[in-house]
XYZ file of C-alpha atoms in Angstrom:
409
model
C 50.899 110.162 -29.300
C 54.393 111.562 -28.779
C 55.719 109.375 -31.594
C 53.345 111.177 -33.962
C 54.906 114.548 -33.241
C 57.660 114.495 -35.825
C 57.768 118.304 -35.591
C 58.270 120.143 -32.357
C 57.319 123.777 -31.855
C 60.795 124.971 -32.766
C 60.712 123.090 -36.094
C 57.443 124.593 -37.283
C 57.748 127.637 -39.541
C 55.413 129.884 -37.582
C 53.373 132.283 -39.727
C 54.409 135.890 -39.207
C 53.183 138.540 -41.665
C 54.570 142.073 -41.650
C 55.453 142.058 -37.997
C 52.481 140.096 -36.657
C 53.742 138.213 -33.622
C 53.826 134.432 -33.860
C 52.608 132.335 -30.951
C 54.316 129.074 -30.126
C 51.989 126.131 -29.407
C 51.765 124.749 -25.899
C 54.133 121.905 -25.138
C 51.593 119.127 -25.361
C 51.732 115.902 -27.391
C 48.406 116.400 -29.171
C 46.413 119.450 -30.207
C 42.798 119.843 -29.174
C 42.135 120.642 -32.837
C 43.960 121.201 -36.098
C 42.356 123.606 -38.555
C 43.274 123.032 -42.202
C 42.979 126.273 -44.160
C 43.756 129.899 -43.324
C 40.944 131.786 -45.058
C 38.135 133.573 -43.173
C 36.369 130.398 -42.003
C 39.560 128.822 -40.654
C 40.614 132.054 -38.945
C 37.159 132.400 -37.404
C 37.309 128.852 -36.017
C 40.763 129.580 -34.625
C 39.483 132.738 -32.952
C 36.518 130.979 -31.347
C 38.714 128.219 -29.932
C 41.345 130.718 -28.781
C 38.699 132.433 -26.657
C 38.251 129.268 -24.567
C 42.002 128.524 -24.428
C 41.936 125.454 -26.606
C 45.326 124.290 -27.850
C 44.861 124.651 -31.605
C 47.103 124.660 -34.672
C 46.071 126.230 -37.990
C 47.864 124.978 -41.113
C 47.653 127.383 -44.059
C 48.610 126.425 -47.624
C 48.598 130.065 -48.757
C 45.994 129.384 -51.484
C 42.763 131.364 -51.253
C 39.744 131.481 -53.530
C 39.469 135.263 -53.181
C 43.228 135.757 -53.441
C 43.167 137.294 -56.957
C 40.477 139.872 -56.232
C 41.337 143.501 -55.544
C 39.129 144.103 -52.529
C 37.023 142.216 -50.034
C 33.496 143.529 -49.490
C 30.404 143.059 -47.337
C 32.408 142.476 -44.155
C 31.406 145.198 -41.744
C 34.480 146.931 -40.325
C 36.708 145.652 -43.139
C 34.701 146.678 -46.214
C 37.019 147.431 -49.124
C 40.286 146.052 -47.712
C 42.386 143.601 -49.674
C 41.984 139.922 -48.760
C 45.668 139.806 -47.777
C 45.248 142.728 -45.391
C 42.238 141.089 -43.774
C 44.171 137.871 -43.166
C 47.102 139.834 -41.786
C 44.874 141.801 -39.418
C 43.159 138.616 -38.211
C 46.484 136.900 -37.533
C 47.817 139.998 -35.797
C 44.875 139.910 -33.396
C 45.090 136.148 -32.887
C 48.765 136.436 -31.973
C 47.666 137.793 -28.586
C 46.121 134.444 -27.619
C 48.672 132.135 -26.067
C 47.148 128.758 -26.908
C 46.847 128.982 -30.696
C 49.459 128.957 -33.437
C 49.688 128.870 -37.221
C 52.118 127.447 -39.738
C 52.464 127.590 -43.502
C 52.183 124.200 -45.134
C 49.991 121.898 -47.191
C 48.220 119.069 -45.419
C 48.622 115.938 -47.500
C 46.520 113.529 -45.433
C 44.593 113.057 -42.221
C 44.586 109.581 -40.725
C 42.404 108.323 -37.866
C 44.407 106.840 -35.010
C 42.693 103.744 -33.568
C 41.681 103.999 -29.929
C 39.073 102.911 -27.416
C 36.880 105.996 -27.773
C 37.558 107.050 -24.195
C 35.102 107.085 -21.345
C 32.517 108.957 -23.426
C 32.745 106.536 -26.325
C 33.115 109.502 -28.704
C 36.762 110.483 -28.339
C 38.733 110.682 -31.578
C 42.367 111.056 -32.536
C 43.957 111.918 -35.879
C 47.409 112.120 -37.398
C 47.763 115.177 -39.654
C 50.584 114.977 -42.206
C 51.937 118.210 -43.697
C 54.429 119.203 -46.381
C 56.236 122.534 -46.064
C 57.526 124.928 -48.711
C 61.151 123.922 -48.069
C 60.337 120.310 -48.938
C 60.329 118.979 -45.395
C 57.376 117.118 -43.929
C 56.011 116.280 -40.528
C 52.981 115.162 -38.577
C 51.035 116.290 -35.541
C 48.244 114.726 -33.525
C 44.752 116.226 -33.239
C 41.715 115.282 -31.189
C 39.469 117.028 -33.721
C 39.969 118.311 -37.264
C 38.355 121.309 -38.965
C 38.399 121.320 -42.772
C 38.476 124.933 -43.981
C 39.997 123.916 -47.290
C 37.809 125.953 -49.651
C 36.995 125.609 -53.337
C 38.852 126.123 -56.600
C 37.129 127.798 -59.557
C 37.535 125.844 -62.801
C 38.316 128.521 -65.360
C 38.156 127.882 -69.101
C 41.393 127.944 -71.091
C 40.189 130.928 -73.133
C 43.083 133.422 -73.250
C 42.486 136.400 -70.981
C 40.083 134.853 -68.481
C 42.497 133.385 -65.939
C 44.843 136.361 -66.342
C 42.089 138.824 -65.393
C 40.216 136.688 -62.860
C 39.183 138.805 -59.877
C 40.225 142.005 -61.659
C 37.254 142.767 -63.880
C 36.071 139.176 -64.320
C 34.136 137.982 -61.272
C 31.835 135.241 -60.083
C 30.054 136.998 -57.180
C 27.952 140.140 -57.736
C 27.617 140.704 -53.977
C 31.410 140.727 -53.639
C 32.295 142.899 -56.644
C 29.158 144.173 -58.359
C 28.819 147.545 -56.638
C 32.187 148.717 -57.984
C 30.908 148.097 -61.533
C 27.400 149.500 -61.126
C 25.899 151.247 -64.177
C 28.621 149.845 -66.421
C 28.392 147.707 -69.544
C 28.506 144.104 -68.347
C 29.267 140.844 -70.059
C 27.844 137.600 -68.721
C 30.008 134.512 -69.249
C 27.616 131.624 -68.774
C 25.686 128.954 -70.671
C 22.394 130.116 -72.156
C 20.264 128.356 -69.529
C 21.821 130.535 -66.788
C 21.864 133.918 -68.533
C 18.470 135.185 -67.344
C 19.209 134.104 -63.776
C 22.442 136.109 -63.777
C 20.635 139.183 -65.084
C 18.027 138.791 -62.354
C 20.758 138.765 -59.672
C 22.319 142.043 -60.812
C 19.392 143.929 -62.347
C 19.500 146.454 -59.474
C 23.105 147.306 -60.385
C 23.188 147.452 -64.177
C 21.015 147.902 -67.249
C 23.367 147.061 -70.131
C 24.061 143.346 -70.571
C 25.505 141.085 -73.245
C 25.183 137.382 -72.467
C 28.239 135.755 -74.047
C 26.954 132.190 -74.101
C 29.870 130.780 -76.106
C 27.987 128.570 -78.562
C 25.462 127.203 -76.049
C 22.359 128.625 -77.747
C 21.066 125.151 -78.611
C 17.641 123.487 -78.421
C 18.704 121.581 -75.307
C 19.887 124.735 -73.544
C 16.707 126.564 -74.532
C 14.618 123.758 -73.075
C 16.661 123.901 -69.857
C 16.171 127.676 -69.700
C 12.410 127.275 -70.235
C 12.269 124.810 -67.346
C 14.322 126.879 -64.887
C 13.155 130.376 -65.845
C 9.823 130.470 -67.725
C 9.662 133.588 -69.862
C 13.444 134.021 -69.895
C 13.603 135.479 -73.424
C 11.050 138.134 -72.594
C 12.878 138.888 -69.336
C 16.186 139.394 -71.165
C 14.498 141.777 -73.585
C 12.932 143.747 -70.721
C 16.398 144.272 -69.235
C 18.248 145.237 -72.412
C 20.172 141.971 -72.429
C 21.294 140.590 -75.766
C 22.591 137.094 -76.452
C 25.922 136.646 -78.272
C 26.316 132.992 -79.304
C 29.677 133.124 -81.123
C 32.527 131.109 -79.614
C 34.938 133.308 -77.677
C 38.539 133.267 -78.916
C 40.089 135.655 -76.387
C 39.466 138.391 -73.847
C 41.866 141.342 -74.013
C 42.205 144.029 -71.370
C 41.952 147.578 -72.740
C 41.922 149.459 -69.425
C 42.948 148.440 -65.902
C 40.501 149.597 -63.260
C 43.076 148.938 -60.558
C 45.875 150.970 -62.127
C 44.718 154.237 -60.541
C 43.033 153.107 -57.340
C 40.624 155.298 -55.442
C 41.246 156.457 -51.896
C 41.991 153.181 -50.056
C 40.091 154.415 -47.013
C 36.848 154.237 -48.996
C 34.783 151.065 -48.566
C 33.729 151.141 -52.233
C 34.633 153.138 -55.330
C 34.091 152.588 -59.058
C 36.584 150.372 -60.877
C 36.872 151.393 -64.534
C 38.007 148.321 -66.412
C 37.485 147.733 -70.126
C 37.852 144.563 -72.213
C 37.582 143.466 -75.838
C 36.124 140.067 -76.733
C 37.208 138.501 -80.020
C 35.545 135.467 -81.547
C 36.560 132.335 -83.402
C 36.162 132.991 -87.128
C 36.531 136.745 -86.763
C 33.715 139.233 -87.118
C 32.995 142.330 -85.021
C 34.495 142.382 -81.529
C 32.457 143.205 -78.428
C 33.656 145.546 -75.686
C 32.545 145.306 -72.084
C 33.589 146.994 -68.823
C 33.405 143.926 -66.590
C 32.081 140.369 -66.506
C 30.145 138.137 -64.169
C 30.474 134.438 -64.708
C 29.035 131.048 -63.965
C 31.916 128.570 -64.023
C 32.070 125.242 -62.180
C 34.225 124.681 -59.118
C 35.705 121.806 -57.148
C 37.208 121.015 -53.761
C 40.612 122.659 -53.489
C 41.891 119.785 -51.332
C 41.194 116.053 -51.497
C 42.067 115.554 -47.837
C 38.416 115.424 -46.739
C 37.207 112.911 -49.342
C 40.324 110.777 -48.819
C 39.484 110.662 -45.112
C 36.014 109.370 -45.951
C 33.991 112.592 -45.761
C 30.948 112.316 -48.019
C 30.425 114.775 -50.861
C 26.990 116.211 -51.619
C 26.977 118.022 -54.954
C 30.741 118.312 -54.785
C 30.669 119.783 -51.263
C 31.806 118.263 -47.956
C 28.568 117.004 -46.402
C 27.846 118.468 -42.947
C 25.091 118.355 -40.354
C 24.014 121.983 -39.728
C 22.270 121.016 -36.487
C 25.474 119.627 -34.955
C 28.045 122.300 -35.557
C 28.789 121.353 -39.187
C 30.224 117.967 -38.280
C 30.762 115.567 -41.161
C 29.949 111.875 -41.344
C 33.472 111.198 -40.019
C 33.308 111.491 -36.231
C 35.525 114.311 -34.995
C 35.841 116.047 -38.388
C 34.077 119.339 -39.179
C 33.879 121.302 -42.449
C 33.445 125.084 -42.671
C 33.361 127.832 -45.288
C 32.966 127.411 -49.048
C 33.948 123.742 -48.956
C 30.888 122.490 -47.093
C 27.419 121.533 -48.238
C 25.439 124.516 -46.954
C 26.190 126.052 -50.392
C 26.702 129.617 -49.153
C 29.907 131.227 -50.394
C 30.735 134.619 -48.934
C 33.039 135.934 -46.232
C 30.403 136.802 -43.570
C 28.968 133.311 -43.838
C 32.442 131.787 -43.697
C 33.007 133.642 -40.420
C 29.682 132.355 -39.106
C 30.537 128.743 -39.932
C 33.919 128.982 -38.248
C 32.378 130.383 -35.073
C 29.560 127.844 -35.051
C 31.957 124.924 -35.392
C 34.260 126.351 -32.701
C 31.393 126.358 -30.210
C 30.242 122.825 -30.965
C 33.767 121.451 -31.120
C 34.606 122.954 -27.728
C 31.415 121.578 -26.213
C 32.191 118.109 -27.561
C 35.709 118.192 -26.159
C 34.369 119.413 -22.824
C 31.935 116.512 -22.687
C 34.718 114.033 -23.401
C 36.920 115.587 -20.738
C 34.084 115.519 -18.221
C 33.457 111.841 -18.928
C 37.133 111.026 -18.390
C 37.282 113.035 -15.175
C 34.131 111.458 -13.817
C 35.351 107.988 -14.700
C 38.681 108.644 -12.975
C 36.939 109.910 -9.829
C 34.166 107.306 -9.875
C 31.665 110.061 -10.618
C 31.833 111.645 -7.173
C 34.133 114.663 -7.306
C 33.266 116.548 -10.477
C 29.570 115.906 -10.900
C 28.641 119.473 -9.964
C 31.147 120.948 -12.419
C 30.040 118.637 -15.193
C 26.403 119.548 -14.715
C 26.879 123.285 -14.264
C 29.965 124.416 -16.155
C 29.921 121.908 -19.001
C 26.272 122.117 -19.926
C 26.365 122.666 -23.696
C 23.604 125.265 -23.667
C 25.439 127.319 -21.029
C 28.699 127.120 -22.974
C 26.881 128.150 -26.169
C 25.476 131.245 -24.456
C 28.912 132.182 -23.071
C 30.681 131.847 -26.414
C 27.897 133.205 -28.587
C 27.021 136.783 -27.588
C 24.575 138.565 -29.828
C 26.843 140.501 -32.135
C 28.403 140.464 -35.599
C 29.180 136.751 -35.491
C 26.018 135.658 -33.642
C 25.534 132.024 -34.579
C 21.837 131.672 -33.758
C 19.863 130.025 -31.002
C 21.201 126.851 -29.424
C 19.913 123.750 -31.169
C 20.893 120.190 -30.428
């Protein structure tokens, strides 16, 4: 695979944020794994593989779904920090592990490299092509690939929504609701989803306007009846009114991040204020913050182009086999995969779970090669004792914050 390595360690722009030390990759022709994506799930996978001294490269495009938001929440030990600080802290800690490295770049394709499958019949090899910010490109080899490529929210073109995304206009009440508790909320969603949104945040707020943007139609009412019987009565019980006029613009009146609270606090109120104007004029509506229900899509097409199946727009994975996809040797973690859970603690869990399974799979392949080379006589004891997948799972998976559950095969 040496011909695949168009970039040596010296040519890679190693990621170094605010003094975090960068670690050069080991001088080997092919990485044990390449992780595509530097959000929480990718960093968690990198950490798990670093702990067992796997030679791993993380390639980070610098695009993050939670990048626009002010603070990251519900991550014990880091509650209330900015997403950028969390990534910096994670990389700072990972810089102490000598077998992992990270670069900034955008992976443009992953190509399987034909081979014989090795002694185990399951060995894989990939060529990972990357474009860098300076316009240069290169490729590295990888035995396994982890897709931590995330999702992209599809925001409407309505003026004011994209500009204020993550700063008063949110999609996740668990992530940002507590900072806007007891405030006047607007719900940006089609009519069929309005009651469901109120139900999710009824413990936080009691003043709702569902801005359904012209979707109060017979078809939407029928869909609401089917998904939430009694939805109109439920909205009335929770002081939620429906505003059906088409939104023309959202204008910020007050910036809740302009005078931030003590940054050492895990949570503090954010006092935003917005005005909503409508097509055709008429009275405006003012709200303190919004929760939304907008569609999303895969941020990267690398997985689908490689042949990874999509289920409901997500990279399809097998949760019983370490979140492996239908493409042998390729795993998918975080928001991008089909387990349909989108929060930082779960992203960390998926990265750790895949790291364990990926390491076990590599260990099995290495054991098969070693046994084949020694005619099965020298390393049988090691293969049976040290490389037993259940034993490795127990070693790598202590019961703690990132506990990944009981071993299942």
